[in-house]
Tab-separated table of C-alpha atoms in Angstrom:
chain	number	residue	atom	x	y	z
A	22	MET	CA	315.828	13.938	-38.779
A	23	LEU	CA	316.026	16.530	-35.781
A	24	ALA	CA	314.540	19.123	-37.952
A	25	LEU	CA	311.470	16.811	-38.681
A	26	ARG	CA	311.186	16.071	-34.843
A	27	LEU	CA	311.099	19.663	-34.001
A	28	THR	CA	308.516	20.420	-36.638
A	29	ARG	CA	306.104	17.685	-35.575
A	30	ALA	CA	306.396	18.595	-31.892
A	31	ALA	CA	305.836	22.286	-32.183
A	32	ARG	CA	302.653	24.094	-30.515
A	33	PRO	CA	299.741	24.735	-32.810
A	34	ALA	CA	300.573	28.510	-32.979
A	35	VAL	CA	303.883	27.552	-34.522
A	36	GLN	CA	302.468	24.903	-36.767
A	37	LEU	CA	299.793	27.725	-37.957
A	38	ARG	CA	302.617	30.246	-38.958
A	39	ARG	CA	304.590	27.514	-40.799
A	40	LEU	CA	301.357	26.618	-42.672
A	41	LEU	CA	301.024	30.338	-43.569
A	42	VAL	CA	304.541	30.317	-44.938
A	43	ALA	CA	303.657	27.181	-47.041
A	44	ALA	CA	300.496	28.869	-48.126
A	45	ALA	CA	302.370	32.066	-49.274
A	46	THR	CA	305.189	29.855	-50.982
A	47	GLY	CA	302.323	27.924	-52.854
A	48	GLY	CA	300.793	31.154	-54.168
A	49	THR	CA	304.064	32.614	-55.228
A	50	GLY	CA	305.196	29.341	-56.892
A	51	PHE	CA	301.915	29.303	-58.706
A	52	LEU	CA	302.210	32.938	-60.096
A	53	MET	CA	305.556	31.801	-61.430
A	54	LEU	CA	304.363	28.681	-63.076
A	55	ALA	CA	301.486	30.975	-64.507
A	56	CYS	CA	304.097	33.379	-66.087
A	57	LEU	CA	305.980	30.173	-67.414
A	58	GLY	CA	302.510	29.015	-69.201
A	59	TYR	CA	301.898	32.476	-70.488
A	60	ALA	CA	305.382	32.453	-72.078
A	61	MET	CA	304.888	29.164	-73.571
A	62	GLY	CA	301.347	29.910	-74.956
A	63	HIS	CA	302.486	33.417	-76.486
A	64	PRO	CA	305.965	33.144	-77.628
A	65	GLU	CA	305.521	36.317	-79.613
A	66	ARG	CA	305.084	38.291	-76.609
A	67	ALA	CA	308.327	37.702	-74.913
A	68	GLY	CA	308.840	41.137	-73.398
A	69	ALA	CA	305.337	40.946	-71.843
A	70	ALA	CA	306.107	37.433	-70.223
A	71	ALA	CA	309.467	38.805	-68.921
A	72	LEU	CA	307.515	41.746	-67.192
A	73	ARG	CA	305.000	39.275	-65.680
A	74	LEU	CA	307.876	37.259	-64.122
A	75	ALA	CA	309.768	40.573	-63.043
A	76	TRP	CA	306.457	41.496	-61.117
A	77	CYS	CA	306.622	38.273	-59.346
A	78	THR	CA	309.577	39.622	-57.546
A	79	VAL	CA	307.293	41.652	-55.225
A	80	PRO	CA	305.431	38.554	-53.745
A	81	PHE	CA	308.657	36.683	-53.837
A	82	ALA	CA	310.365	39.214	-51.546
A	83	ALA	CA	307.196	39.549	-49.287
A	84	THR	CA	307.277	35.724	-48.879
A	85	VAL	CA	310.848	35.324	-47.953
A	86	TYR	CA	310.603	38.047	-45.297
A	87	PHE	CA	307.659	36.491	-43.878
A	88	ALA	CA	309.413	33.136	-43.804
A	89	LEU	CA	312.431	34.803	-41.930
A	90	ALA	CA	310.007	36.326	-39.417
A	91	VAL	CA	308.633	33.024	-38.684
A	92	ALA	CA	312.070	31.381	-38.229
A	93	ARG	CA	312.945	34.069	-35.810
A	94	THR	CA	310.045	33.428	-33.629
A	95	ASP	CA	310.440	29.604	-33.557
A	96	PRO	CA	310.726	28.450	-30.082
A	97	GLY	CA	312.024	25.148	-30.896
A	98	THR	CA	315.430	26.575	-32.445
A	99	ARG	CA	316.061	29.100	-29.576
A	100	SER	CA	319.402	28.825	-27.826
A	101	ARG	CA	318.933	27.672	-24.306
A	102	PRO	CA	321.624	26.820	-21.668
A	103	GLY	CA	322.857	23.249	-21.835
A	104	LEU	CA	321.984	22.556	-25.430
A	105	SER	CA	325.841	23.164	-26.475
A	106	ALA	CA	326.755	20.085	-24.316
A	107	VAL	CA	324.505	17.750	-26.226
A	108	GLY	CA	325.604	19.195	-29.607
A	109	LEU	CA	322.984	21.693	-30.299
A	110	GLY	CA	324.892	24.804	-30.413
A	111	PRO	CA	324.294	28.087	-32.222
A	112	ALA	CA	325.255	26.691	-35.539
A	113	ARG	CA	323.399	23.490	-35.199
A	114	LEU	CA	320.188	25.513	-34.220
A	115	MET	CA	320.741	27.829	-37.370
A	116	ALA	CA	321.047	24.895	-39.621
A	117	VAL	CA	317.668	23.262	-37.957
A	118	SER	CA	315.977	26.680	-38.680
A	119	ALA	CA	317.065	26.935	-42.179
A	120	LEU	CA	315.951	23.331	-42.612
A	121	THR	CA	312.621	23.666	-41.135
A	122	THR	CA	312.171	26.788	-43.489
A	123	ALA	CA	313.086	24.778	-46.554
A	124	LEU	CA	310.737	21.950	-45.532
A	125	SER	CA	307.745	24.527	-45.267
A	126	CYS	CA	308.542	26.139	-48.529
A	127	ALA	CA	308.968	22.817	-50.178
A	128	LEU	CA	305.396	21.791	-49.086
A	129	GLY	CA	304.194	24.975	-50.483
A	130	SER	CA	306.027	24.509	-53.819
A	131	LEU	CA	304.719	21.087	-54.023
A	132	LEU	CA	301.069	22.430	-53.395
A	133	ALA	CA	301.593	25.021	-56.174
A	134	LEU	CA	302.686	22.363	-58.761
A	135	LEU	CA	299.731	20.229	-57.931
A	136	VAL	CA	297.247	22.954	-58.416
A	137	PHE	CA	299.014	24.214	-61.561
A	138	LEU	CA	298.733	20.603	-63.049
A	139	HIS	CA	295.089	20.301	-61.978
A	140	LEU	CA	294.260	23.567	-63.813
A	141	ARG	CA	295.941	22.484	-66.830
A	142	GLY	CA	294.036	19.238	-66.835
A	143	ASP	CA	296.937	16.956	-66.563
A	144	LEU	CA	295.652	15.237	-63.487
A	145	THR	CA	291.880	14.964	-63.654
A	146	GLY	CA	290.756	16.881	-66.782
A	147	MET	CA	290.323	20.525	-67.474
A	148	PRO	CA	288.454	22.324	-64.700
A	149	PHE	CA	286.166	25.460	-64.894
A	150	ASP	CA	285.321	24.510	-68.595
A	151	GLY	CA	288.830	25.261	-69.827
A	152	ALA	CA	288.924	29.086	-68.345
A	153	ALA	CA	292.639	28.557	-67.494
A	154	ALA	CA	293.855	27.180	-70.793
A	155	ASP	CA	294.854	30.694	-72.190
A	156	PHE	CA	297.506	31.353	-69.585
A	157	LEU	CA	298.528	27.871	-68.672
A	158	ALA	CA	299.354	26.564	-72.037
A	159	ALA	CA	297.247	23.583	-71.539
A	160	ASP	CA	297.931	21.976	-74.964
A	161	LEU	CA	301.732	22.212	-74.672
A	162	PRO	CA	304.030	19.948	-72.860
A	163	LEU	CA	305.748	21.376	-69.708
A	164	PRO	CA	309.524	21.804	-69.678
A	165	VAL	CA	310.522	19.813	-66.590
A	166	PRO	CA	313.975	21.683	-66.009
A	167	ALA	CA	312.081	25.139	-66.086
A	168	VAL	CA	309.413	23.999	-63.689
A	169	LEU	CA	311.780	22.553	-61.206
A	170	THR	CA	313.995	25.612	-61.297
A	171	LEU	CA	311.111	28.064	-60.739
A	172	LEU	CA	309.779	26.039	-57.746
A	173	THR	CA	313.321	25.553	-56.021
A	174	LEU	CA	313.897	29.213	-56.226
A	175	LEU	CA	312.040	30.371	-53.191
A	176	PRO	CA	312.790	27.459	-50.777
A	177	ALA	CA	316.478	27.962	-51.625
A	178	ALA	CA	316.186	31.814	-51.143
A	179	ALA	CA	314.232	31.576	-47.921
A	180	SER	CA	316.496	28.941	-46.385
A	181	THR	CA	319.648	30.975	-47.364
A	182	THR	CA	318.165	34.152	-45.967
A	183	VAL	CA	317.250	32.345	-42.519
A	184	ALA	CA	320.850	30.807	-42.353
A	185	LEU	CA	322.563	34.122	-42.938
A	186	SER	CA	320.230	36.016	-40.566
A	187	LEU	CA	320.561	33.583	-37.709
A	188	ARG	CA	324.182	32.739	-38.275
A	189	PRO	CA	326.340	32.747	-34.899
A	190	LYS	CA	327.917	36.013	-34.346
A	191	ASP	CA	331.070	36.584	-32.473
A	192	PRO	CA	330.315	38.632	-29.166
A	193	ARG	CA	333.619	40.209	-29.161
A	194	PRO	CA	333.804	43.512	-30.578
A	195	ALA	CA	335.676	43.809	-33.891
A	196	ALA	CA	338.738	45.849	-34.092
A	197	PRO	CA	338.162	49.246	-35.580
A	198	GLY	CA	340.375	49.950	-38.566
A	199	ARG	CA	343.472	48.280	-39.901
A	200	ARG	CA	346.132	47.006	-37.442
A	201	GLY	CA	349.454	48.686	-37.464
A	202	TYR	CA	352.700	47.258	-36.440
A	203	GLY	CA	355.297	48.878	-34.385
A	204	ARG	CA	358.764	48.227	-33.190
A	205	PHE	CA	359.975	44.631	-32.991
A	206	GLY	CA	356.622	43.187	-34.366
A	207	ALA	CA	354.390	45.032	-31.568
A	208	TYR	CA	350.874	45.592	-32.992
A	209	GLY	CA	348.034	47.822	-32.048
A	210	GLN	CA	346.880	51.486	-32.900
A	211	ALA	CA	349.877	54.026	-32.925
A	212	VAL	CA	349.089	57.168	-30.982
A	213	ALA	CA	352.568	58.833	-31.217
A	214	ARG	CA	355.128	58.852	-33.862
A	215	GLU	CA	358.249	56.831	-34.016
A	216	THR	CA	361.560	58.607	-34.432
A	217	PHE	CA	364.428	57.378	-36.496
A	218	GLY	CA	366.785	55.484	-34.301
A	219	ALA	CA	364.444	54.537	-31.442
A	220	TYR	CA	364.655	50.906	-32.379
A	221	GLY	CA	368.376	50.527	-31.639
A	222	ARG	CA	368.649	52.917	-28.680
A	223	PHE	CA	369.918	51.543	-25.503
A	224	GLY	CA	367.203	51.425	-22.794
A	225	ALA	CA	364.498	52.294	-25.051
A	226	ARG	CA	362.533	49.168	-23.901
A	227	PHE	CA	362.660	50.216	-20.310
A	228	GLY	CA	360.691	53.443	-20.753
A	229	ARG	CA	357.379	52.139	-19.668
A	230	ARG	CA	357.571	52.251	-16.037
A	231	THR	CA	357.101	55.532	-14.235
A	232	ALA	CA	358.269	57.078	-11.104
A	233	ASP	CA	355.373	55.414	-9.023
A	234	ASP	CA	356.206	51.860	-9.919
A	235	ALA	CA	359.894	52.220	-10.401
A	236	PRO	CA	361.625	48.735	-9.533
A	237	SER	CA	364.511	48.247	-7.223
A	238	PRO	CA	367.884	47.622	-8.764
A	239	ASP	CA	367.518	43.799	-8.365
A	240	ASP	CA	364.225	42.220	-9.161
A	241	ASP	CA	362.613	39.306	-7.635
A	242	SER	CA	364.867	36.871	-9.281
A	243	GLY	CA	368.265	38.455	-7.888
A	244	ARG	CA	369.465	39.307	-11.190
A	245	PRO	CA	370.585	43.186	-11.564
A	246	ARG	CA	368.789	45.162	-14.084
A	247	PRO	CA	370.754	47.135	-16.853
A	248	GLY	CA	372.109	50.269	-15.528
A	249	ALA	CA	371.525	49.480	-11.987
A	250	ASP	CA	375.345	49.263	-11.043
A	251	ARG	CA	375.765	52.623	-12.633
A	252	PRO	CA	376.842	55.138	-10.028
A	253	ALA	CA	374.678	58.010	-9.448
A	254	ALA	CA	377.678	60.452	-9.873
A	255	GLU	CA	377.313	59.762	-13.663
A	256	ASP	CA	373.906	61.285	-13.781
A	257	THR	CA	374.767	64.741	-15.263
A	258	GLY	CA	371.316	65.667	-16.479
A	259	ALA	CA	368.548	67.204	-14.343
A	260	ARG	CA	365.014	65.612	-13.882
A	261	PRO	CA	361.986	66.800	-12.277
A	262	SER	CA	361.200	66.076	-8.684
A	263	ALA	CA	358.597	63.740	-7.368
A	264	GLU	CA	356.132	66.746	-6.512
A	265	GLY	CA	356.693	67.989	-10.193
A	266	GLY	CA	358.257	71.370	-9.045
A	267	GLY	CA	361.778	72.282	-9.632
A	268	GLN	CA	364.671	70.301	-10.915
A	269	ASP	CA	366.858	67.953	-8.649
A	270	SER	CA	370.568	67.338	-9.373
A	271	GLY	CA	371.590	63.744	-10.487
A	272	LYS	CA	373.668	63.120	-7.344
A	273	GLY	CA	370.620	63.209	-5.013
A	274	SER	CA	368.559	60.973	-7.286
A	275	GLY	CA	370.755	57.932	-6.959
A	276	LYS	CA	370.333	57.420	-3.301
A	277	GLY	CA	369.741	53.914	-2.382
A	278	SER	CA	368.989	52.770	-6.006
A	279	GLY	CA	371.656	54.121	-8.256
A	280	ARG	CA	369.306	54.601	-10.825
A	281	PRO	CA	366.610	57.526	-12.018
A	282	ALA	CA	363.336	57.066	-10.607
A	283	GLY	CA	361.895	56.936	-13.972
A	284	GLY	CA	363.385	53.481	-14.663
A	285	ARG	CA	365.912	54.618	-17.150
A	286	THR	CA	369.683	55.883	-16.802
A	287	GLY	CA	370.821	59.489	-17.255
A	288	GLU	CA	372.717	58.735	-20.359
A	289	THR	CA	369.722	57.386	-22.181
A	290	ALA	CA	367.720	60.110	-24.287
A	291	SER	CA	363.979	59.972	-24.010
A	292	VAL	CA	361.878	60.443	-27.017
A	293	ALA	CA	359.409	63.501	-27.046
A	294	ALA	CA	355.750	62.535	-27.013
A	295	ASP	CA	355.090	64.235	-30.168
A	296	GLY	CA	358.069	62.440	-32.126
A	297	ALA	CA	359.928	65.606	-32.619
A	298	GLY	CA	363.038	64.091	-31.388
A	299	PRO	CA	365.208	63.201	-28.358
A	300	VAL	CA	365.201	65.224	-25.171
A	301	PRO	CA	368.933	65.314	-24.287
A	302	GLY	CA	370.262	65.393	-20.699
A	303	GLY	CA	367.540	63.701	-18.777
A	304	VAL	CA	364.227	61.664	-18.750
A	305	ARG	CA	360.590	63.055	-18.868
A	306	ASP	CA	358.334	63.160	-16.016
A	307	SER	CA	356.100	60.097	-15.141
A	308	GLY	CA	352.950	61.563	-16.823
A	309	THR	CA	354.454	61.537	-20.348
A	310	ARG	CA	353.693	58.674	-22.582
A	311	THR	CA	356.657	56.947	-24.390
A	312	PRO	CA	356.449	55.589	-27.798
A	313	ASP	CA	355.994	51.990	-26.646
A	314	MET	CA	353.152	52.947	-24.204
A	315	ALA	CA	351.619	54.672	-27.267
A	316	TRP	CA	350.959	51.342	-28.831
A	317	SER	CA	347.550	49.820	-27.594
A	318	ASP	CA	345.514	47.097	-29.008
A	319	ILE	CA	342.351	48.114	-26.927
A	320	THR	CA	340.344	51.030	-28.476
A	321	ALA	CA	337.224	52.301	-27.057
A	322	ARG	CA	334.110	51.929	-29.217
A	323	PRO	CA	331.375	54.438	-29.070
A	324	ALA	CA	327.947	52.899	-28.071
A	325	LYS	CA	325.269	52.920	-30.770
A	326	ASP	CA	322.698	55.639	-30.011
A	327	SER	CA	320.283	54.964	-32.888
A	328	PRO	CA	319.959	52.381	-35.487
A	329	VAL	CA	321.973	52.688	-38.489
A	330	GLY	CA	320.902	52.928	-42.147
A	331	PHE	CA	318.635	55.945	-41.803
A	332	PRO	CA	320.728	58.288	-44.301
A	333	TRP	CA	320.723	55.582	-46.747
A	334	GLY	CA	317.119	54.930	-46.259
A	335	VAL	CA	316.327	58.566	-46.910
A	336	ALA	CA	318.499	58.692	-50.063
A	337	LEU	CA	317.055	55.579	-51.500
A	338	LEU	CA	313.552	56.848	-50.516
A	339	THR	CA	313.929	60.163	-52.490
A	340	SER	CA	315.673	58.188	-55.321
A	341	GLY	CA	312.500	55.920	-55.645
A	342	LEU	CA	310.042	58.716	-55.790
A	343	ALA	CA	312.175	60.584	-58.412
A	344	VAL	CA	312.142	57.427	-60.505
A	345	GLN	CA	308.446	56.960	-59.967
A	346	SER	CA	307.636	60.430	-60.782
A	347	TYR	CA	309.333	60.395	-64.259
A	348	ALA	CA	308.123	56.837	-65.057
A	349	HIS	CA	305.022	57.998	-67.210
A	350	ARG	CA	303.255	54.824	-66.345
A	351	SER	CA	305.929	52.449	-67.700
A	352	ASN	CA	305.666	49.196	-65.996
A	353	LEU	CA	309.397	48.307	-65.679
A	354	VAL	CA	310.262	51.775	-64.544
A	355	VAL	CA	307.442	51.977	-61.823
A	356	LEU	CA	308.688	48.635	-60.402
A	357	THR	CA	312.211	49.867	-60.155
A	358	GLY	CA	310.924	53.036	-58.535
A	359	TRP	CA	308.757	51.068	-56.135
A	360	LEU	CA	311.513	48.776	-55.290
A	361	LEU	CA	313.748	51.693	-54.316
A	362	THR	CA	311.146	53.364	-52.185
A	363	ALA	CA	310.277	50.139	-50.455
A	364	THR	CA	313.888	49.630	-49.584
A	365	GLY	CA	314.387	53.169	-48.480
A	366	LEU	CA	311.346	52.952	-46.224
A	367	VAL	CA	312.514	49.589	-44.727
A	368	LEU	CA	316.022	51.102	-43.989
A	369	ALA	CA	314.608	54.439	-42.593
A	370	ALA	CA	311.839	52.898	-40.295
A	371	PRO	CA	313.924	51.693	-37.576
A	372	GLY	CA	315.361	55.187	-37.247
A	373	LEU	CA	311.894	56.713	-37.146
A	374	THR	CA	310.754	54.165	-34.702
A	375	HIS	CA	313.685	55.188	-32.570
A	376	PHE	CA	312.882	58.769	-32.894
A	377	CYS	CA	309.294	58.095	-31.858
A	378	GLY	CA	310.448	56.691	-28.652
A	379	ARG	CA	312.700	59.702	-27.879
A	380	LEU	CA	309.629	61.980	-28.502
A	381	LEU	CA	307.439	60.059	-26.022
A	382	GLN	CA	310.083	60.551	-23.328
A	383	SER	CA	310.668	64.365	-23.908
A	384	ILE	CA	309.233	67.112	-21.739
A	385	ARG	CA	308.897	65.615	-18.268
A	386	PRO	CA	307.469	62.248	-19.017
A	387	GLY	CA	305.828	59.905	-16.454
A	388	ALA	CA	306.217	56.307	-15.785
A	389	LEU	CA	303.951	55.269	-18.489
A	390	ARG	CA	305.608	57.348	-21.325
A	391	LEU	CA	309.013	56.411	-20.016
A	392	LEU	CA	308.227	52.759	-20.231
A	393	ALA	CA	306.704	53.126	-23.785
A	394	GLY	CA	309.452	55.302	-25.157
A	395	ARG	CA	312.119	52.964	-23.766
A	396	VAL	CA	310.752	49.966	-25.429
A	397	LEU	CA	310.289	51.584	-28.768
A	398	MET	CA	313.985	52.565	-28.450
A	399	THR	CA	315.295	49.220	-27.494
A	400	GLU	CA	313.160	47.381	-30.060
A	401	ALA	CA	313.525	49.871	-32.791
A	402	THR	CA	315.040	47.610	-35.435
A	403	ARG	CA	312.776	44.641	-34.648
A	404	ILE	CA	309.682	46.700	-34.846
A	405	GLY	CA	310.685	49.473	-37.561
A	406	ARG	CA	311.478	47.160	-40.394
A	407	PRO	CA	308.026	45.306	-40.732
A	408	LEU	CA	306.403	48.824	-40.299
A	409	GLY	CA	308.565	50.086	-42.981
A	410	VAL	CA	307.227	47.036	-45.277
A	411	VAL	CA	303.639	47.908	-44.445
A	412	SER	CA	304.129	51.517	-45.118
A	413	ALA	CA	305.829	50.663	-48.531
A	414	VAL	CA	302.951	48.321	-49.540
A	415	ALA	CA	300.156	50.633	-48.423
A	416	SER	CA	301.746	53.617	-50.113
A	417	ALA	CA	302.388	51.685	-53.401
A	418	GLY	CA	298.752	50.318	-53.459
A	419	TYR	CA	297.230	53.915	-52.819
A	420	ALA	CA	299.527	55.568	-55.464
A	421	MET	CA	298.839	52.841	-57.946
A	422	THR	CA	295.001	52.965	-57.399
A	423	MET	CA	294.874	56.947	-57.617
A	424	LEU	CA	297.460	56.997	-60.609
A	425	TYR	CA	295.686	54.623	-62.864
A	426	ALA	CA	292.071	55.183	-61.636
A	427	GLY	CA	289.830	54.954	-64.666
A	428	SER	CA	292.520	53.884	-67.272
A	429	ALA	CA	293.939	50.664	-65.932
A	430	PRO	CA	292.286	47.426	-66.908
A	431	ALA	CA	290.191	45.513	-64.456
A	432	PHE	CA	292.228	43.136	-62.177
A	433	GLY	CA	292.386	39.589	-63.325
A	434	PRO	CA	292.741	36.501	-61.139
A	435	LEU	CA	296.535	36.558	-61.136
A	436	THR	CA	296.824	40.270	-60.209
A	437	THR	CA	294.309	39.612	-57.305
A	438	LEU	CA	296.365	36.777	-56.148
A	439	GLY	CA	299.571	38.815	-56.263
A	440	ALA	CA	298.078	41.556	-54.325
A	441	LEU	CA	296.380	39.322	-51.749
A	442	LEU	CA	299.912	37.579	-51.205
A	443	VAL	CA	301.719	40.751	-50.794
A	444	THR	CA	299.231	42.113	-48.396
A	445	GLY	CA	298.649	38.932	-46.307
A	446	CYS	CA	302.468	38.311	-46.039
A	447	THR	CA	302.991	42.143	-44.915
A	448	VAL	CA	300.304	41.873	-42.330
A	449	ALA	CA	301.574	38.478	-40.913
A	450	THR	CA	304.984	39.634	-40.873
A	451	VAL	CA	304.044	42.657	-38.700
A	452	LEU	CA	301.885	40.203	-36.417
A	453	THR	CA	304.882	37.848	-36.053
A	454	ALA	CA	307.294	40.630	-35.393
A	455	ALA	CA	305.010	41.701	-32.534
A	456	VAL	CA	305.104	38.080	-31.413
A	457	GLU	CA	308.998	38.086	-31.342
A	458	THR	CA	308.959	41.424	-29.550
A	459	ARG	CA	306.783	40.047	-26.793
A	460	GLN	CA	308.989	36.991	-26.459
A	461	CYS	CA	312.119	38.943	-26.277
A	462	ARG	CA	310.703	41.084	-23.521
A	463	ALA	CA	309.114	38.314	-21.623
A	464	ASP	CA	311.892	38.258	-18.946
A	465	THR	CA	311.553	42.223	-18.393
A	466	THR	CA	307.752	41.870	-18.211
A	467	ALA	CA	307.810	39.220	-15.528
A	468	ALA	CA	310.217	41.291	-13.466
A	469	LEU	CA	308.010	44.330	-13.827
A	470	LEU	CA	305.239	42.146	-12.472
A	471	ARG	CA	307.346	40.720	-9.623
A	472	LEU	CA	307.960	44.251	-8.669
A	473	GLY	CA	304.541	45.144	-8.321
A	474	ALA	CA	303.774	47.000	-11.663
A	475	PRO	CA	300.053	46.802	-12.670
A	476	ALA	CA	299.142	44.797	-15.491
A	477	GLY	CA	296.938	47.535	-16.700
A	478	THR	CA	299.970	49.887	-16.847
A	479	LEU	CA	301.878	47.508	-19.119
A	480	ARG	CA	298.829	47.259	-21.599
A	481	ALA	CA	298.468	51.066	-21.503
A	482	ALA	CA	302.007	51.263	-22.418
A	483	ALA	CA	301.549	48.728	-25.297
A	484	ALA	CA	298.428	50.969	-26.460
A	485	LEU	CA	300.524	54.129	-26.260
A	486	ARG	CA	303.320	52.565	-28.378
A	487	ALA	CA	300.815	51.457	-31.086
A	488	ALA	CA	299.194	54.832	-31.200
A	489	ALA	CA	302.475	56.616	-31.331
A	490	LEU	CA	303.530	54.412	-34.201
A	491	LEU	CA	300.273	54.979	-35.996
A	492	ALA	CA	300.449	58.633	-35.713
A	493	LEU	CA	303.977	58.557	-37.240
A	494	PHE	CA	303.809	56.224	-39.911
A	495	ALA	CA	300.143	56.723	-41.150
A	496	PRO	CA	301.016	60.462	-42.383
A	497	LEU	CA	304.319	59.236	-43.786
A	498	THR	CA	302.589	56.679	-45.896
A	499	LEU	CA	300.076	59.157	-47.338
A	500	VAL	CA	302.938	61.607	-48.019
A	501	VAL	CA	304.870	59.088	-49.842
A	502	ALA	CA	301.824	57.899	-51.892
A	503	ALA	CA	300.887	61.498	-52.809
A	504	VAL	CA	304.315	62.340	-53.754
A	505	ALA	CA	304.577	59.192	-55.915
A	506	GLU	CA	301.527	59.887	-57.845
A	507	LEU	CA	302.365	63.660	-58.704
A	508	PRO	CA	302.696	64.282	-62.532
A	509	VAL	CA	305.928	65.746	-63.714
A	510	PRO	CA	305.679	68.605	-65.990
A	511	ARG	CA	307.271	68.567	-69.217
């Protein structure tokens, strides 16, 4: 009920994006139903029917990615202060986003079923003089379980993707590596090695204190500490002085306390920092870490300088290009190579966007270039992935056109519909990502305007970012398309 109310009360721009998701879902669902009709009408061509259904994965993936981009820009499901008090925490808002996406996709699947039944003549008679009877199996009854399975695939995949992408994340940093266990159940990351017998050695647990914070023989509770009543004359070992210079005798060290300044008795053998063994006859100076002090549960995490995934993206991109080069126009191999290339471009695009922002700030930048480059570096992942999808779609279309020029059959209605779906979802995803980036930078833009930054400067920075991205990704798309269409000599 809450998802329905948020869907109804949204602004016109949000409703338009949801209707676009429904339209894309309807088109993809109709393509899958058309593949089912072709398989029913041509049972002897099972391989061709399976290949048609495999090609539907391209508009399927484009539609799911577009639905995710729309869910991320939905203002009704954005976390705000005070919503957790009324039961709308991050988990509840994530569930609302998933349900809203499922409603939009379910509407599109219903429209696809109605159009499919209308073209088959099951509702009002055969339209278009029976032109669609060949690939829709109009004279055969539809298997209801197969139809329901195909129509529920996309809403389930889209809502699951939205739920996984928008799930609440723990703001605390994760512990790097496996947790180790030290003496008496102490846990953390070990820096120094333990030596044999360190567990049972008397006074080993009192080695944490240094000469600067050495306690008095009696603590605040009035109870004497172990070894505090031992006379200073029993200190036979030498220890370093407070200045770190020469060695003092044990007699002078017990003045007023009866205990060495390091917090341990002279009879207690200290353990070397490198774990080589005990150091007889004294204690170490205050700057040396003891084995107990070597266990720490806090490890500094290096800050991320650039988006991850760039090496994997380059590897997948080169693998996809190699597969396409050796495909010899085999449809299934071409599809596999194109999917590898597209995945590689999507993974590598955030790193390329981050690198583009660095280039804008190099060689004595001004305020305009600094602002444009810093925004590109900050929004590299949010902007780069849709640009990678656009680059993959454009390079694949250009390569297909050049590779099959003059030899490919004319595009039919279903092929045209699939191409329009992929292109439309890709362009809409880029525009939606631009809207999301603008929403995320709304506070920063307002702060710059309050500080007196001209609005023309902000528009110029946006134009500079667009020009820099176009100058980087346009040649990359042409290079990938040119390499994909290169013939391999045998």
